[in-house]
Coordinates of C-alpha atoms in Angstrom, one line a residue:
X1 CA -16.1 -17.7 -33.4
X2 CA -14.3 -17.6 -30.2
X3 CA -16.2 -19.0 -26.3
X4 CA -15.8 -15.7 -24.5
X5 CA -15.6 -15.1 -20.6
X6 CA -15.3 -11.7 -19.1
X7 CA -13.6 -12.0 -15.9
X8 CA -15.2 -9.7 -13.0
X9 CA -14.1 -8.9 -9.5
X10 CA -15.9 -7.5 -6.4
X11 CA -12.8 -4.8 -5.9
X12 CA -9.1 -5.2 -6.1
X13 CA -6.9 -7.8 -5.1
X14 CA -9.5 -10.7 -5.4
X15 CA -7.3 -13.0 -8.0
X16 CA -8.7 -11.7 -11.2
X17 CA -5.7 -12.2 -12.8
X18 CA -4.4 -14.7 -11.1
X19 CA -7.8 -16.5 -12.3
X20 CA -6.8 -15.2 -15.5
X21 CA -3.7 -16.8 -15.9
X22 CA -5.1 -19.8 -15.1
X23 CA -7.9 -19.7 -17.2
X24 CA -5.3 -19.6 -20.4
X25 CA -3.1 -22.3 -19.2
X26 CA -6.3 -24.6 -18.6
X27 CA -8.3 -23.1 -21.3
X28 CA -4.9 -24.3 -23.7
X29 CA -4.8 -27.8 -22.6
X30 CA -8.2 -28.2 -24.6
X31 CA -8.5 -25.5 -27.0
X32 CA -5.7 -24.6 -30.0
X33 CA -6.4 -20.8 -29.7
X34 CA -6.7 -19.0 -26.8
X35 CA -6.1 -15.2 -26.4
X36 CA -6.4 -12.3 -23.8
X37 CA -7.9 -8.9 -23.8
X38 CA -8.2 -6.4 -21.2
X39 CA -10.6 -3.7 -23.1
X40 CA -9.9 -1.0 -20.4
X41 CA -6.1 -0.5 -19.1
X42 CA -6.0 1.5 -15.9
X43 CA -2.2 0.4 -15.1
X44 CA -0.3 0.9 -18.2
X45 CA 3.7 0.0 -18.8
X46 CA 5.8 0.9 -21.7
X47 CA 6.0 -2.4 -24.3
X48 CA 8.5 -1.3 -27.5
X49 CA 6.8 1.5 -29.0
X50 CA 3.1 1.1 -27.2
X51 CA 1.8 1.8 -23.9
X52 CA -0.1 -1.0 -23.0
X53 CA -1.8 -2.4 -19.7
X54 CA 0.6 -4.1 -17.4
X55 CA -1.8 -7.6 -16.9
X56 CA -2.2 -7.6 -20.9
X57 CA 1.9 -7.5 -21.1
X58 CA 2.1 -10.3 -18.3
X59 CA -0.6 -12.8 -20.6
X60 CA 1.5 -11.6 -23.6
X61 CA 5.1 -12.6 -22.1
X62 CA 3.9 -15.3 -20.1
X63 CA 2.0 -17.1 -22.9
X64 CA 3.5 -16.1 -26.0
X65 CA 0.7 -14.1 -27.5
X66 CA 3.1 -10.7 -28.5
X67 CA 1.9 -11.0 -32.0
X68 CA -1.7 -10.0 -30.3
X69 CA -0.4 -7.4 -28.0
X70 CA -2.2 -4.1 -30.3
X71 CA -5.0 -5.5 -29.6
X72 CA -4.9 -6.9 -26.1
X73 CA -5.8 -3.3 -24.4
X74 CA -7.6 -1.3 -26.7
X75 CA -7.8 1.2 -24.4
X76 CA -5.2 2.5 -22.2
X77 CA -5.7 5.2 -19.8
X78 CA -2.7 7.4 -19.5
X79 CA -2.4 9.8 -16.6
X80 CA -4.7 12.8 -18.1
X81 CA -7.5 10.3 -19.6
X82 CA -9.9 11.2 -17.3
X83 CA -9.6 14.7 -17.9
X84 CA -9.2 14.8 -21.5
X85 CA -12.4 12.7 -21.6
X86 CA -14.7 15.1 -18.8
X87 CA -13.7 17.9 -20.9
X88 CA -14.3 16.6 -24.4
X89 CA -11.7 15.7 -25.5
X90 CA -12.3 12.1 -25.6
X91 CA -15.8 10.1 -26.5
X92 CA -17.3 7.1 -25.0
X93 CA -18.5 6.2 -28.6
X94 CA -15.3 6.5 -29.9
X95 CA -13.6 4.2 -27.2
X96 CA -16.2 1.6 -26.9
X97 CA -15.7 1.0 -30.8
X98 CA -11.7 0.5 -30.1
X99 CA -13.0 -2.4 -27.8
X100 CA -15.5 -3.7 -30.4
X101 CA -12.8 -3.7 -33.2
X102 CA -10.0 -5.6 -31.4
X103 CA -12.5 -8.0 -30.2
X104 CA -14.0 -9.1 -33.7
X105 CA -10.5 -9.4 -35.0
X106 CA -9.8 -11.9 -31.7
X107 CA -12.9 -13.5 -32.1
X108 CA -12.2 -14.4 -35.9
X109 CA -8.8 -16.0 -35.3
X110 CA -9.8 -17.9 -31.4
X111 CA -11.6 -20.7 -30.1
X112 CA -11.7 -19.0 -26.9
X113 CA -11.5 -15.2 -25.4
X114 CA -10.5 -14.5 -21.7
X115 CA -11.8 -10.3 -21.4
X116 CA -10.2 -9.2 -18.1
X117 CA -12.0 -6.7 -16.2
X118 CA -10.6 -3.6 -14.6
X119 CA -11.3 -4.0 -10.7
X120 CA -15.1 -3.8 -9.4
X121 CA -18.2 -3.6 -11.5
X122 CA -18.2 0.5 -11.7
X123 CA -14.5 0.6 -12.1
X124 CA -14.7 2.5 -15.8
X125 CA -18.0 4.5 -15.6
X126 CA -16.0 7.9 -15.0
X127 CA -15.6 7.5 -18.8
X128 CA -19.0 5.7 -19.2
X129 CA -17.4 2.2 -20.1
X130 CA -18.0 0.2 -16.5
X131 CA -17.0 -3.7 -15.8
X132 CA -20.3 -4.3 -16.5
X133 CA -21.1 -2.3 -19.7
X134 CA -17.9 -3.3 -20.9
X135 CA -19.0 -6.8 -20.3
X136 CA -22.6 -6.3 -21.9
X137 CA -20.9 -4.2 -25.1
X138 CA -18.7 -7.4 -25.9
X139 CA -21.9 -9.9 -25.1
X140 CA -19.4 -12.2 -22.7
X141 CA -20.8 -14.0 -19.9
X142 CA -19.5 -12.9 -16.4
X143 CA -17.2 -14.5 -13.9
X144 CA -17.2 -12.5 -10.4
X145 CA -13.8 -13.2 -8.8
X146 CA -14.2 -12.2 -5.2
X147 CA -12.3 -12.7 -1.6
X148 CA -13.4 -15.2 0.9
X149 CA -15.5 -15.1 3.2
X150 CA -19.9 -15.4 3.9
X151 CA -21.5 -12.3 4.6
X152 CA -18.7 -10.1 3.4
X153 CA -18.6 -11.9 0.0
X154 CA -22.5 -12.0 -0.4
X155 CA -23.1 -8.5 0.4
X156 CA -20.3 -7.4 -2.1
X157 CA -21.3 -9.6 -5.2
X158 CA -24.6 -8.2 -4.8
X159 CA -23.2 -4.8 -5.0
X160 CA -21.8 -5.3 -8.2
X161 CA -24.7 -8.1 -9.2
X162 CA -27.1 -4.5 -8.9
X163 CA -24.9 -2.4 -11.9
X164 CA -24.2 -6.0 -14.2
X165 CA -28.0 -6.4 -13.8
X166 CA -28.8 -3.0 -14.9
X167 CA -26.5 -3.1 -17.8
X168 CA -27.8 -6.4 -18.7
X169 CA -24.6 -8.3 -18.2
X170 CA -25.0 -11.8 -17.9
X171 CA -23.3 -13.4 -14.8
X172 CA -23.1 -16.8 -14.3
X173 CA -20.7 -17.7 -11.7
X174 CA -19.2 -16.4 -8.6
X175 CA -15.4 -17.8 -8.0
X176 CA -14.1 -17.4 -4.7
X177 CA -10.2 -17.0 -3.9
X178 CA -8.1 -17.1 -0.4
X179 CA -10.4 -20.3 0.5
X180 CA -9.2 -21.4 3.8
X181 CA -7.9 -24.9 3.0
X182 CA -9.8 -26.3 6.1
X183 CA -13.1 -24.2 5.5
X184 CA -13.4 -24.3 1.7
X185 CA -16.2 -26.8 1.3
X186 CA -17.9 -25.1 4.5
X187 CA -17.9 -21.5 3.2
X188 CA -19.0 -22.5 -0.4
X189 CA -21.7 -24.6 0.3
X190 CA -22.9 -21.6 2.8
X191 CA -22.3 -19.4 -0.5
X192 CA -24.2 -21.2 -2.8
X193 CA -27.4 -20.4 -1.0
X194 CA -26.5 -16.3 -1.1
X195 CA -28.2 -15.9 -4.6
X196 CA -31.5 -17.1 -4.3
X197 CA -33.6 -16.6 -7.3
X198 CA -30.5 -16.0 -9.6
X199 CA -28.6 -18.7 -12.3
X200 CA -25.3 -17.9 -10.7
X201 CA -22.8 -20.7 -9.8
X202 CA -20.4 -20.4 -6.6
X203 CA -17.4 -22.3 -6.9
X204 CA -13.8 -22.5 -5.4
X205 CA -10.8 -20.7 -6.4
X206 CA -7.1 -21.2 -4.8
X207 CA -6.8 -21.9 -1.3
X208 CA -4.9 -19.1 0.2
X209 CA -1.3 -18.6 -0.1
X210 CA 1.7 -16.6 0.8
X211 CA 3.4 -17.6 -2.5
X212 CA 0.2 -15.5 -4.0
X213 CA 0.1 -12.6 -1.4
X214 CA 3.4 -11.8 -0.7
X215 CA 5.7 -10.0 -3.4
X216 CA 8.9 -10.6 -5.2
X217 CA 12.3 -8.2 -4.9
X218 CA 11.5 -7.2 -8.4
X219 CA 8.1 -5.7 -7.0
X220 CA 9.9 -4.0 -4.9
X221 CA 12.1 -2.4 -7.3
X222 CA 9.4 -1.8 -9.5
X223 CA 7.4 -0.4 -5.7
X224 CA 10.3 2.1 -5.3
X225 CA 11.1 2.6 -8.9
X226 CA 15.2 1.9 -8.5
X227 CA 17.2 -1.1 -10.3
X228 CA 17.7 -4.5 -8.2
X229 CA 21.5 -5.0 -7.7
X230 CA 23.2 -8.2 -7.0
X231 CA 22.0 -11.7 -8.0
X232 CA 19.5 -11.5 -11.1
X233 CA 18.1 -14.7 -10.1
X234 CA 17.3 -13.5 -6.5
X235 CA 15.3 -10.9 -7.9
X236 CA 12.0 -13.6 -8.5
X237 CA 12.4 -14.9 -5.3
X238 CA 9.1 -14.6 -3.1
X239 CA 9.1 -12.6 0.1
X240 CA 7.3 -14.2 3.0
X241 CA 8.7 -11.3 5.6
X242 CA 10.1 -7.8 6.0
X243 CA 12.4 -7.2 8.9
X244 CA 13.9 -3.8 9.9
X245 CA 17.2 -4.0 10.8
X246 CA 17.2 -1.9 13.6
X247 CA 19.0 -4.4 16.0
X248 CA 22.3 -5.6 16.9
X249 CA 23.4 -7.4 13.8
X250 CA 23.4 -10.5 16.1
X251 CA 19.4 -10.2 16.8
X252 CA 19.0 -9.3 12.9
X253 CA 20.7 -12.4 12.2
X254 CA 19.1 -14.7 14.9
X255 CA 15.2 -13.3 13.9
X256 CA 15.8 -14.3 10.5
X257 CA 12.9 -16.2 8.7
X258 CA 12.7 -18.1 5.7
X259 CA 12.9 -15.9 2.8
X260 CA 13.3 -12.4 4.7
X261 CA 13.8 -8.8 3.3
X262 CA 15.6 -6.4 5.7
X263 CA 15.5 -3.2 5.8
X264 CA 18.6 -1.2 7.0
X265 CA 20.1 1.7 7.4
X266 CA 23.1 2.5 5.0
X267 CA 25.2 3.5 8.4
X268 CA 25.0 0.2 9.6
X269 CA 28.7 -1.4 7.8
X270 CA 29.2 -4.4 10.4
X271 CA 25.0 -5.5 9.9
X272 CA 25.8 -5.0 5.5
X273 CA 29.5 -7.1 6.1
X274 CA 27.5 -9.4 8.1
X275 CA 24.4 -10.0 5.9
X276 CA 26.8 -9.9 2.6
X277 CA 29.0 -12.3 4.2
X278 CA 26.2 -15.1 4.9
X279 CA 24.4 -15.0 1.7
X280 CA 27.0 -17.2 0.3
X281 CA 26.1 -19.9 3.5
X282 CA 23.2 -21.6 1.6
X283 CA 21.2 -22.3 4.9
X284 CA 21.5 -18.5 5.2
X285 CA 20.8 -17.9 1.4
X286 CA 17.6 -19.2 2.0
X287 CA 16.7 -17.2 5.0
X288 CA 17.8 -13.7 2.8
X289 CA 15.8 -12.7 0.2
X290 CA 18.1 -9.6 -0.1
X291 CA 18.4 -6.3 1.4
X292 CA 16.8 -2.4 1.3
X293 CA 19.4 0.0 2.1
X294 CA 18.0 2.9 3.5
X295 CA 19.4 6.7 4.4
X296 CA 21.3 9.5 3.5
X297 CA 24.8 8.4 4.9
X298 CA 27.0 7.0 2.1
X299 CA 27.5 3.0 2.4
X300 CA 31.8 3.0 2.9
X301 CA 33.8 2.0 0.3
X302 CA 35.0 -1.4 2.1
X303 CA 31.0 -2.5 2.7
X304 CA 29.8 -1.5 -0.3
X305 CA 32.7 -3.9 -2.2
X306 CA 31.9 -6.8 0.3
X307 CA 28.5 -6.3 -1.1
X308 CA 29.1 -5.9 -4.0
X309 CA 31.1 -9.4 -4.3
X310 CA 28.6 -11.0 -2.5
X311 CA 25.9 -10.8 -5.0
X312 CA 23.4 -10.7 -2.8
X313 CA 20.4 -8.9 -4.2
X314 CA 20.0 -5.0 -2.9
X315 CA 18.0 -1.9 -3.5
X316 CA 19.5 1.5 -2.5
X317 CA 17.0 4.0 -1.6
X318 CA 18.5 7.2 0.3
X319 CA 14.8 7.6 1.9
X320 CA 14.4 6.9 5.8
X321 CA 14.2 3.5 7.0
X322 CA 11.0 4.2 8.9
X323 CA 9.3 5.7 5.4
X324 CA 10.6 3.1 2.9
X325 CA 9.8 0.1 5.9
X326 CA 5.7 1.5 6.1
X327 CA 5.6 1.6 1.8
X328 CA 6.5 -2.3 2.1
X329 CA 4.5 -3.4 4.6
X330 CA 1.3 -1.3 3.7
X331 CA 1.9 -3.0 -0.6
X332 CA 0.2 -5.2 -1.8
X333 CA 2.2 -7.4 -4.9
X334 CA 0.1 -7.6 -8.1
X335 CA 1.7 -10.4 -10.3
X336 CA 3.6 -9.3 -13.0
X337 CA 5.2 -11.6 -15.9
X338 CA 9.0 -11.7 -14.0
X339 CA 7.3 -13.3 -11.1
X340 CA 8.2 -16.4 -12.7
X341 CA 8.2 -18.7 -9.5
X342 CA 4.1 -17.5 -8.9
X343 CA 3.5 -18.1 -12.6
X344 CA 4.7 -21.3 -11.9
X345 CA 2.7 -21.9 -8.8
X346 CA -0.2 -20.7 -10.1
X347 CA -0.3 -23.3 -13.4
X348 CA 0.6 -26.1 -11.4
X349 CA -2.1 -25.4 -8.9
X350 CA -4.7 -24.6 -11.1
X351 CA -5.1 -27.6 -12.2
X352 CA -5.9 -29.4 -8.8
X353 CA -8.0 -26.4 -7.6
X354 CA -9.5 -24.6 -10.0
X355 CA -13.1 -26.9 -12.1
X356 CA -12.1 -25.7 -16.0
X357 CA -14.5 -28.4 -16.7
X358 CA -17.5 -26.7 -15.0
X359 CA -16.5 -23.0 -16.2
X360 CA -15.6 -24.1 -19.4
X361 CA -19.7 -25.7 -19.5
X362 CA -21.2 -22.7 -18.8
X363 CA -20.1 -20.9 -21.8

């Protein structure tokens, strides 16, 4: 019998599975067996033959659990789930059985089982399997992952405390990411007294981080669904800024920041020559992440070899600067198992910031 923690969130983008990931690094450093499940699958990827849910395939890759991977997301929504289930197609008793099934096998062969959730407590009743019933059906205990803050993160744990309670879910601890470094221990003990009455634990997550928030060139590529050209390498790197290269190519190369992905038009040669030509400068390399390259207008044949021989890393997208600059800067980067540099991050921080020891005693 497997130790079993179902991992919550107040909505998206709190660090569920960020706290996921570092659950199973942690969790392996004192248990032999340690698997992943994420019962519901809202985001789903192609993996060989199966269509399986992207944050399953990133625990799979990143911690060599393949074997598992059938059973890591019994249930996958593809895109007309919703409607095959609302008209009949498809039956809660059916699905919640799928769950059931995959976990017993887990449970037989583990000494402990992280169940990721899928986004905030209700996320799921549409086909009457919520965070929380999801949570009470498996009998895990609950971790609430939520974003920083006092009365923000109070009043939304007790939104989702109100459906767990009502399925019966048991939640024992609140975990709070993006801590300001030099308010953590303020804001949590000032959250420890927003449950009174309840068993629930408040304790720190990660301090915030741009290495966390900000994506990789392979998001983008994965963002605007075309390849990543140039340096396969670059393509992990993290971006801490977007610039539109709008400017004289001497302003665009003077505003540079560290780690910077430009946006430009596919008319502007002398900014590509420019750009192509500096990437191999390593104080430049580390200042360009790589480059979008925007428009209609064909990129001419002498640019687009100085680029190519550069090897810096490029997208080509032949939709407006303006349109392709707003999709960047309104994205927000999920982790996904090529992100090897967060990965990274992530497992060598968890184990300063994030108590195993306490989480681990609750169960």
């Amino acid at each position: 019998m497997a130790k079993k923690v179902f991992i919550g969130a107040t909505g998206q983008n709190c660090g569920k599975t960020t706290m996921s990931v570092s659950l199973m690094h942690l969790a392996r450093q004192k248990y032999r067996r340690v698997g992943f499940i994420k019962p519901i699958g809202p985001k789903i990827e192609v993996y060989g033959s199966m269509t399986v849910d992207m944050d399953a395939v990133l625990m799979a890759k990143t911690f060599g659990l393949e074997e598992d991977i059938a059973l890591m997301n019994p249930v996958s929504l593809h895109k007309n789930f919703t409607r095959d289930y609302l008209s009949g197609k498809l039956d809660c008793h059916s699905l919640k059985k799928k769950m059931i099934e995959a976990v017993e096998i887990l449970d037989r062969k583990l000494d402990f089982l992280i169940i990721e959730g899928a986004g905030h407590g209700g996320v799921g009743s549409v086909i009457g399997l919520s965070n929380a019933c999801v949570a009470r059906t498996l009998d895990a205990p609950v971790i609430i992952v939520a974003d920083s803050g006092i009365g923000s993160t109070i009043d939304a744990v007790h939104l989702n405390l109100a459906l767990y309670e009502k399925e019966e879910a048991d939640v024992r601890m609140v975990v709070v990411n993006k801590l300001r470094a030099d308010k953590r221990e303020s804001i949590l003990g000032f959250l420890s007294k927003g449950f009174p009455g309840r068993n629930i634990q408040v304790t720190g997550g990660f301090n915030y981080s741009p290495i966390l928030a900000n994506p990789t060139l392979f998001h983008i590529g994965k963002l605007l669904n075309l390849p990543v050209h140039g340096d396969p390498e670059g393509r992990s790197r993290i971006i801490h800024h977007i610039h539109l290269g709008a400017a004289s190519s001497q302003r665009v190369v003077d505003g540079l920041e560290e780690a910077t992905l430009l946006v430009l038009t596919s008319s502007r040669d002398e900014l590509i020559v420019t750009l192509s030509s500096l990437y191999h400068i390593p104080s430049y390399r580390e200042k360009i992440v790589g480059l979008v390259i925007a428009g209609h207008v064909p990129i001419s044949e002498i640019s687009q070899q100085i680029l190519d021989d550069s090897d810096i890393p490029y997208l080509r997208v032949h939709e407006t600067t303006a349109k392709v600059f707003t999709a960047l800067m309104e994205d927000v980067a999920k982790i996904t198992s090529e992100d090897q540099e967060k990965i990274s991050w992530i497992k060598a921080n968890a184990e300063n910031e994030i108590d195993f020891e306490a989480i681990d005693a609750l169960f």
